[in-house]
mmCIF file of C-alpha atoms in Angstrom:
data_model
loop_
_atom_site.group_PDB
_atom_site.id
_atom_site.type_symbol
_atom_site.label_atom_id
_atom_site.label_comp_id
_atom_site.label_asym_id
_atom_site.label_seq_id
_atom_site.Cartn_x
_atom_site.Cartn_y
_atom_site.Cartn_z
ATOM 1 C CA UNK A 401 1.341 11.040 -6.685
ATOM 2 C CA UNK A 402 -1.037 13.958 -8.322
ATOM 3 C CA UNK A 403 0.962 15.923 -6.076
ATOM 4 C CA UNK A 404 0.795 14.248 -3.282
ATOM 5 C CA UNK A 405 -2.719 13.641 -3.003
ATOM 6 C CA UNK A 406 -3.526 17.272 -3.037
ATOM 7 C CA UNK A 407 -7.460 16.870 -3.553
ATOM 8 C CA UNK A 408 -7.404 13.642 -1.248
ATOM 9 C CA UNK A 409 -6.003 15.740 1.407
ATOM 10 C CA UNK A 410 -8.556 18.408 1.400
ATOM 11 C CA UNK A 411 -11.182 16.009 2.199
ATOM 12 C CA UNK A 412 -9.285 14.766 4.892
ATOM 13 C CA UNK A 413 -8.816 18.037 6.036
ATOM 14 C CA UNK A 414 -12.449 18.621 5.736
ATOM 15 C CA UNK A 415 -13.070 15.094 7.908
ATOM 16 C CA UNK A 416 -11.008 16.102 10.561
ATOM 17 C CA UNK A 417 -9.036 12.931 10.518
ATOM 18 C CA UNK A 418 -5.833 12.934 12.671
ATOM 19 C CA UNK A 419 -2.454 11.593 10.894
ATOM 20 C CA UNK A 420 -0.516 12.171 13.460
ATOM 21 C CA UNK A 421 -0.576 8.864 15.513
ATOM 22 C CA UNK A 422 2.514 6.959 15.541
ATOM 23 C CA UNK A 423 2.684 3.561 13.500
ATOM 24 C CA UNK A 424 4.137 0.092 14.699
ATOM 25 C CA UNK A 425 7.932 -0.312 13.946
ATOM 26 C CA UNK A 426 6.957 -3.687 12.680
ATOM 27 C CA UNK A 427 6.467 -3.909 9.091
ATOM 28 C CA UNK A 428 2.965 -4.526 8.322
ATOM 29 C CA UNK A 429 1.036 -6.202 5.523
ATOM 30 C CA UNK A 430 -2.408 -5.020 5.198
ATOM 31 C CA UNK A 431 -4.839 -6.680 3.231
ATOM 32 C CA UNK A 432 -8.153 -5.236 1.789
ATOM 33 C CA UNK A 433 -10.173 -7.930 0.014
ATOM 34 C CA UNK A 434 -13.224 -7.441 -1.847
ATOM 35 C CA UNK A 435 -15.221 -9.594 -3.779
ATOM 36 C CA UNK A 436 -13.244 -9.118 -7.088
ATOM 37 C CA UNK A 437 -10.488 -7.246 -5.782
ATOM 38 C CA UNK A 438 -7.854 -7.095 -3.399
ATOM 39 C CA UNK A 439 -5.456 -4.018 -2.361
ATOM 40 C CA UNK A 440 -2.441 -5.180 -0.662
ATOM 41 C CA UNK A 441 -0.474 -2.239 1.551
ATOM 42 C CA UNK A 442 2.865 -2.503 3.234
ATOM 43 C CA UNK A 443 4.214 0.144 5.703
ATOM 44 C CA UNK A 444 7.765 -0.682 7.287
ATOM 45 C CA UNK A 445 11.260 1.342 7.829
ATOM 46 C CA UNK A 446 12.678 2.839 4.335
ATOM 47 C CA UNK A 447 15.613 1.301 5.249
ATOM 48 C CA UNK A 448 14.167 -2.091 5.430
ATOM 49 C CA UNK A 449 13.097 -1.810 1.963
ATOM 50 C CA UNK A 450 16.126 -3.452 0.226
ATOM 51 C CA UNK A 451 16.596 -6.582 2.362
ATOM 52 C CA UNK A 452 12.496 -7.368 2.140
ATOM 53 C CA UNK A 453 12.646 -6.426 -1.704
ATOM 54 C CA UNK A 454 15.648 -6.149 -3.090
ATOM 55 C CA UNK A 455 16.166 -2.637 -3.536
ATOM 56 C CA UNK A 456 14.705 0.275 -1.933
ATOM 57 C CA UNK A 457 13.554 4.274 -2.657
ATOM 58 C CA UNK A 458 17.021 5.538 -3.584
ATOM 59 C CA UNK A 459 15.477 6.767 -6.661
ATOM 60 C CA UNK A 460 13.325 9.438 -4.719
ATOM 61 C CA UNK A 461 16.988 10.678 -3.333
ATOM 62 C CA UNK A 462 19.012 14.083 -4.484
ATOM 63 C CA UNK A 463 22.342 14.565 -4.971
ATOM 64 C CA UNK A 464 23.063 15.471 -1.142
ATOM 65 C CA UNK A 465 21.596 11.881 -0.533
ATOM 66 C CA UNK A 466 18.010 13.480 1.617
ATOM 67 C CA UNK A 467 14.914 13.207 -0.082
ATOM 68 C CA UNK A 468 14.386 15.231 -3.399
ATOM 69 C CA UNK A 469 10.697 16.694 -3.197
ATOM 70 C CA UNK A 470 9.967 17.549 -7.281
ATOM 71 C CA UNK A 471 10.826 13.827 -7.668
ATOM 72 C CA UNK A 472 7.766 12.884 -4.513
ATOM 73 C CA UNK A 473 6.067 14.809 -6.507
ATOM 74 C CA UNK A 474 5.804 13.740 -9.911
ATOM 75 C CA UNK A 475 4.559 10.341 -8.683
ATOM 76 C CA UNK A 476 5.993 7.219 -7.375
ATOM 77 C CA UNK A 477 4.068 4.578 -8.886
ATOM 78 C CA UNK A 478 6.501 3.039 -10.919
ATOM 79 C CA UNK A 479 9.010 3.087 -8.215
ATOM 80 C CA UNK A 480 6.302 0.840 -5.920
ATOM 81 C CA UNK A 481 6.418 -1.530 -9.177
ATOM 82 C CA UNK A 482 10.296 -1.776 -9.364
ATOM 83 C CA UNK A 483 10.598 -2.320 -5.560
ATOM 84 C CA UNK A 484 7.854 -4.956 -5.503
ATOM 85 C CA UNK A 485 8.865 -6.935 -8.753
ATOM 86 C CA UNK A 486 10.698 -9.316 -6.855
ATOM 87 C CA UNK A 487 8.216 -10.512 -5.091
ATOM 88 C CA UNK A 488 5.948 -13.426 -6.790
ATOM 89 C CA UNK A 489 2.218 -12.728 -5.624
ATOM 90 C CA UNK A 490 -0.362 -15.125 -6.415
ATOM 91 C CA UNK A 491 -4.373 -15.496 -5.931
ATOM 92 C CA UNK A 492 -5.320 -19.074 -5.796
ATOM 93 C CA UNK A 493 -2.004 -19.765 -6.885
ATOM 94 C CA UNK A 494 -2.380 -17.566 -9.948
ATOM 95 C CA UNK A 495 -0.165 -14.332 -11.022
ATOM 96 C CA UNK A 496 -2.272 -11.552 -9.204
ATOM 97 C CA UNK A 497 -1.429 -9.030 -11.313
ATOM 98 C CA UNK A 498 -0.674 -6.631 -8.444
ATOM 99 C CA UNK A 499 0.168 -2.838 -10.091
ATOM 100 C CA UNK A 500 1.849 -0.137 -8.081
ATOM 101 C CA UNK A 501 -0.361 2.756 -6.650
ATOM 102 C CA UNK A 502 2.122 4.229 -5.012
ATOM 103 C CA UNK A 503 4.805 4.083 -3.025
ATOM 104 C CA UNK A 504 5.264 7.300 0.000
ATOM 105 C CA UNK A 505 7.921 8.218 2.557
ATOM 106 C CA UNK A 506 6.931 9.877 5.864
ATOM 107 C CA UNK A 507 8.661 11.603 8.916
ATOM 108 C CA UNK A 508 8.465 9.232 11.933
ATOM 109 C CA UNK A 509 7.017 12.462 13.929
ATOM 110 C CA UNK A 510 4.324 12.762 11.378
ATOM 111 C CA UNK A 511 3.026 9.493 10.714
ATOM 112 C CA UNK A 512 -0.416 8.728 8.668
ATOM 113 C CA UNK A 513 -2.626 6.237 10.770
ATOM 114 C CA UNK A 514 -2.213 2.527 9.772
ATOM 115 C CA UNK A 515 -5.538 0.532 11.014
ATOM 116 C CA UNK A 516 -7.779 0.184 8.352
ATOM 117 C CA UNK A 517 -7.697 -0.072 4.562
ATOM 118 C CA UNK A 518 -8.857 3.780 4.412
ATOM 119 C CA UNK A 519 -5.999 4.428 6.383
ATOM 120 C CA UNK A 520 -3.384 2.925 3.954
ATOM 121 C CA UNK A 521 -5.071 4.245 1.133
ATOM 122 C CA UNK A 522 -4.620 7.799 2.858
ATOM 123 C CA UNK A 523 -0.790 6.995 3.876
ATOM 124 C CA UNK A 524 0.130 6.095 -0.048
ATOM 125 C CA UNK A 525 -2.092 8.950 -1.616
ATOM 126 C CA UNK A 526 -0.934 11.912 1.024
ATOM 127 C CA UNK A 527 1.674 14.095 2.131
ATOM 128 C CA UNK A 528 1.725 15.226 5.543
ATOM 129 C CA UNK A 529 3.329 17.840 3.615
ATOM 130 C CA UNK A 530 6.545 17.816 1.797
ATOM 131 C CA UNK A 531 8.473 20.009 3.730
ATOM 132 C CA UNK A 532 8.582 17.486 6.282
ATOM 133 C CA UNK A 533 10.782 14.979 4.726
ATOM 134 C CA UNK A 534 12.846 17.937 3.454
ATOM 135 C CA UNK A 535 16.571 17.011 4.241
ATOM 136 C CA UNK A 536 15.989 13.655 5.268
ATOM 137 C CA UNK A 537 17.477 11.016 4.261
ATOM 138 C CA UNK A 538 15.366 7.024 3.805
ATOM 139 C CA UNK A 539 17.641 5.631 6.862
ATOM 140 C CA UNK A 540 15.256 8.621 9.131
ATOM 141 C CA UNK A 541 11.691 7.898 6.867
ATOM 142 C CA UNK A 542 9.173 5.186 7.186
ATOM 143 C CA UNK A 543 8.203 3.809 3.752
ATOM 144 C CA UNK A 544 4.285 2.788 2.463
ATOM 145 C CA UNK A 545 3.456 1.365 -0.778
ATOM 146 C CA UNK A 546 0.019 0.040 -2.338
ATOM 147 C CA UNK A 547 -0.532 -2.140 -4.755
ATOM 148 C CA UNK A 548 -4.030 -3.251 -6.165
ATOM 149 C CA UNK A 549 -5.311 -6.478 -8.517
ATOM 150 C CA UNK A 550 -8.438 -6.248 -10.081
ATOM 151 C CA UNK A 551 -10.858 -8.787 -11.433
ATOM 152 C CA UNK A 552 -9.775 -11.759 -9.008
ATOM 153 C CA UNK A 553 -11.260 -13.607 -6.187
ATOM 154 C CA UNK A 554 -10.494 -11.304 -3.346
ATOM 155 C CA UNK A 555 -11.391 -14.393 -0.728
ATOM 156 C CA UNK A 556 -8.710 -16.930 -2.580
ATOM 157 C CA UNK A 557 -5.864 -17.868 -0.621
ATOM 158 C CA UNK A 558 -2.993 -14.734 -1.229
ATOM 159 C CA UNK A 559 0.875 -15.840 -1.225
ATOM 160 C CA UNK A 560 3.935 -13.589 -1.359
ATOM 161 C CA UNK A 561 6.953 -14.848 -1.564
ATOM 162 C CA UNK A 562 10.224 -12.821 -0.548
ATOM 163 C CA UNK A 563 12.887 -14.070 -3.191
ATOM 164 C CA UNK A 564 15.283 -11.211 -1.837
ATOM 165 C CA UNK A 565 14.989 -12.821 2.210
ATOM 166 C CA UNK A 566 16.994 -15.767 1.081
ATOM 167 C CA UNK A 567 15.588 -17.593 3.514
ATOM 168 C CA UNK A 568 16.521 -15.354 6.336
ATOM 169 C CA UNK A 569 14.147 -14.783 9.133
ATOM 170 C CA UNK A 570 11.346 -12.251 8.785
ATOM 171 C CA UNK A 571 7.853 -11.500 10.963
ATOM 172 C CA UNK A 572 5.169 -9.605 9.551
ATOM 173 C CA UNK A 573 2.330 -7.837 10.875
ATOM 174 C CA UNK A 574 -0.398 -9.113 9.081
ATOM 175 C CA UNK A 575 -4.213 -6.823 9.216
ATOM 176 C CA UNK A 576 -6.880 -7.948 6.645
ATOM 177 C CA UNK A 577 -10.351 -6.725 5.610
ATOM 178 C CA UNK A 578 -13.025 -9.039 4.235
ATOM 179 C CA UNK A 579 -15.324 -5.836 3.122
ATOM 180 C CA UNK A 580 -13.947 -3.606 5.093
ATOM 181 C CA UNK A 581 -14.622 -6.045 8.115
ATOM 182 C CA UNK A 582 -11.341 -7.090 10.171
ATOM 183 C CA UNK A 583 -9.703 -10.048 10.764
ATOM 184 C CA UNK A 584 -7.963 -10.617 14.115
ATOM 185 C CA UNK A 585 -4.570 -9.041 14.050
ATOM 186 C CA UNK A 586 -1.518 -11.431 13.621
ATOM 187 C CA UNK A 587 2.457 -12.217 13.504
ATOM 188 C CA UNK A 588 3.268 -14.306 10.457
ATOM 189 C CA UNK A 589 6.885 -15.277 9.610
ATOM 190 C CA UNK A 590 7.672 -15.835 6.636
ATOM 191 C CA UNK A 591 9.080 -19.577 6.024
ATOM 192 C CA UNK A 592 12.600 -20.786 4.899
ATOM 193 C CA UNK A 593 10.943 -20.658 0.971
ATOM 194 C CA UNK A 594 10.129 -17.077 1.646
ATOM 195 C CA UNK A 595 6.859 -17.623 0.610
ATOM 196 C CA UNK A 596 3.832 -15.883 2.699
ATOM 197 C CA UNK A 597 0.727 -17.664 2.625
ATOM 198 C CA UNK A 598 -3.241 -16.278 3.441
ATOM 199 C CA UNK A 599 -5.648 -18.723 4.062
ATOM 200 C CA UNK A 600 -9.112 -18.256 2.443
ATOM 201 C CA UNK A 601 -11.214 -16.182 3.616
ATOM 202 C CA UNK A 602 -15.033 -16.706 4.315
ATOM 203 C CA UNK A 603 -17.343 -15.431 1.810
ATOM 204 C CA UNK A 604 -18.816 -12.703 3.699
ATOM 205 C CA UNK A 605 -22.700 -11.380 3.667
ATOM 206 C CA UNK A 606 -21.975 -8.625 1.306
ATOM 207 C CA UNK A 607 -25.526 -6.329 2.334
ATOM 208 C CA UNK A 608 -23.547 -3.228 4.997
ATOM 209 C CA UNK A 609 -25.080 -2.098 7.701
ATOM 210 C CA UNK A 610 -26.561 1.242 7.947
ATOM 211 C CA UNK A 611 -23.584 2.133 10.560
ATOM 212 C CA UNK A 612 -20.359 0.703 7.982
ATOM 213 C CA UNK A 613 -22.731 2.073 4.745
ATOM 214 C CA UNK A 614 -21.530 5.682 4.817
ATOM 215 C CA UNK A 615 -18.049 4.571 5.516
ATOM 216 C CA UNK A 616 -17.932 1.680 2.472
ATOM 217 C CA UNK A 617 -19.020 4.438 -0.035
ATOM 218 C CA UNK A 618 -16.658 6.792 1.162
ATOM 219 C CA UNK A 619 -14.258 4.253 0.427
ATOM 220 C CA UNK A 620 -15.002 3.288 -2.647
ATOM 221 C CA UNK A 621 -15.281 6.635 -3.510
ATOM 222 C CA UNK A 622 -11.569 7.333 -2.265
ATOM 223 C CA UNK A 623 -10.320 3.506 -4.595
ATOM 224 C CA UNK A 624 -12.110 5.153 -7.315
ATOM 225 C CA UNK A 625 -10.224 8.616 -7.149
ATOM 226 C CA UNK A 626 -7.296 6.801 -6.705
ATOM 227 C CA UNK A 627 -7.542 4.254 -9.480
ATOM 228 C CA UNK A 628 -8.965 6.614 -11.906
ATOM 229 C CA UNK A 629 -5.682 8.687 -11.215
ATOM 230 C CA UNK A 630 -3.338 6.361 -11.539
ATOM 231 C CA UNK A 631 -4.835 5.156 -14.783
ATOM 232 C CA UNK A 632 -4.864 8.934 -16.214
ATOM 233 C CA UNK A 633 -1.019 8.816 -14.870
ATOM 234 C CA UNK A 634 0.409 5.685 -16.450
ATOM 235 C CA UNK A 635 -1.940 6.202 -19.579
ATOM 236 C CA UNK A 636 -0.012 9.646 -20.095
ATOM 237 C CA UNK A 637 3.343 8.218 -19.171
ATOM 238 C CA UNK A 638 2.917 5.252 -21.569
ATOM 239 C CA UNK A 639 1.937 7.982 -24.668
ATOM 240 C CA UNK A 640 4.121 8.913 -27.277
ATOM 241 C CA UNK A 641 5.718 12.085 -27.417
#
């Protein structure tokens, strides 16, 4: 994605912010809900993709089966929308209208942090650098995708449900954000019906404080680059020749 976050890299360079701490081997769900918005993240095994979704990242695969770097980098957003059609999300029991982002494969020895929305926006957006997945095949990678739905009530109740679990047994790691403030960590399993539920969230007093300011507009800032980008990319994809 704009290869590989490129730009959104350099200011992470410039921040000094570390991606080199190593992620749960849970897969996690991380929610970031705003007031008319919510950005849903997941970050689990490659390989784990096709029994939680249905299919998985073959598509960013060569012909000697390891990962095939042109194809990371001419974007993976409409991969993250093919892996995650299966899946029926709903706000206040309403279609969500969730849209891929991105989806991004990373070398277990060079994982992107994983603890806070900026985080996940980082591990979708940025490559560690390419030549680290170079030769690698998904069964050795740990897979991230984001997915964002605008104009909804970010503090609604959220559900997923997993059609491709079948009802088999599956615990998530569930994070959320009301405005960039966290919710206590937890370990949901998904029900029989496959269908993950969120519980409404409070309205929360939406005036920062001076000390989570600076970091809300750098935020937003980063969402903006990133939705402006994807819009640019999907508008030019969807053109004509």
């Amino acid at each position: 994605m704009w290869r590989c976050g490129l730009i959104v890299g350099m200011v992470l360079g410039a921040l000094g912010v570390s991606q080199g701490a190593r992620a749960s081997d849970a897969p996690t769900i991380l929610v970031d809900r705003r007031a008319d918005a919510v950005a849903l993240y997941f970050a689990l095994p490659a390989a784990d993709l096709p029994p939680v979704f249905g299919q998985g990242a073959d598509a960013l695969l060569g012909a000697g089966g390891t990962i095939d770097i042109p194809t990371l980098y001419d974007g993976t957003f409409l991969l993250a929308d093919r892996v995650f059609s299966s899946v029926d999300a709903r706000i206040d029991r309403r279609d969500a209208g969730f849209e891929g982002l991105s989806l991004m494969v990373h070398d277990p020895d060079v994982l992107p942090e994983f603890a806070s929305p900026y985080d996940a926006e980082l591990a979708i957006a940025v490559c560690t650098s390419p030549e680290t997945v170079r030769g690698l095949g998904l069964e050795t990678l740990r897979a991230y995708m984001g997915f964002y739905a605008w104009k909804v009530d970010g503090f609604a109740p959220l559900s997923l449900e997993f059609a491709a679990l079948d009802g088999a047994p599956m615990t998530f790691r569930v994070m959320e954000f009301v405005n960039f403030e966290p919710l206590p960590v937890r370990e949901m399993v998904v029900p029989e019906d496959g269908r993950l539920t969120l519980a409404a969230v409070t309205r929360p007093d939406l005036r920062p404080s001076v000390a989570t300011g600076g970091f809300l507009t750098l935020g937003a800032a980063l969402a903006l680059v990133i939705g402006f980008g994807v819009m640019f990319i999907r508008t030019r994809w969807a053109a004509p020749e």
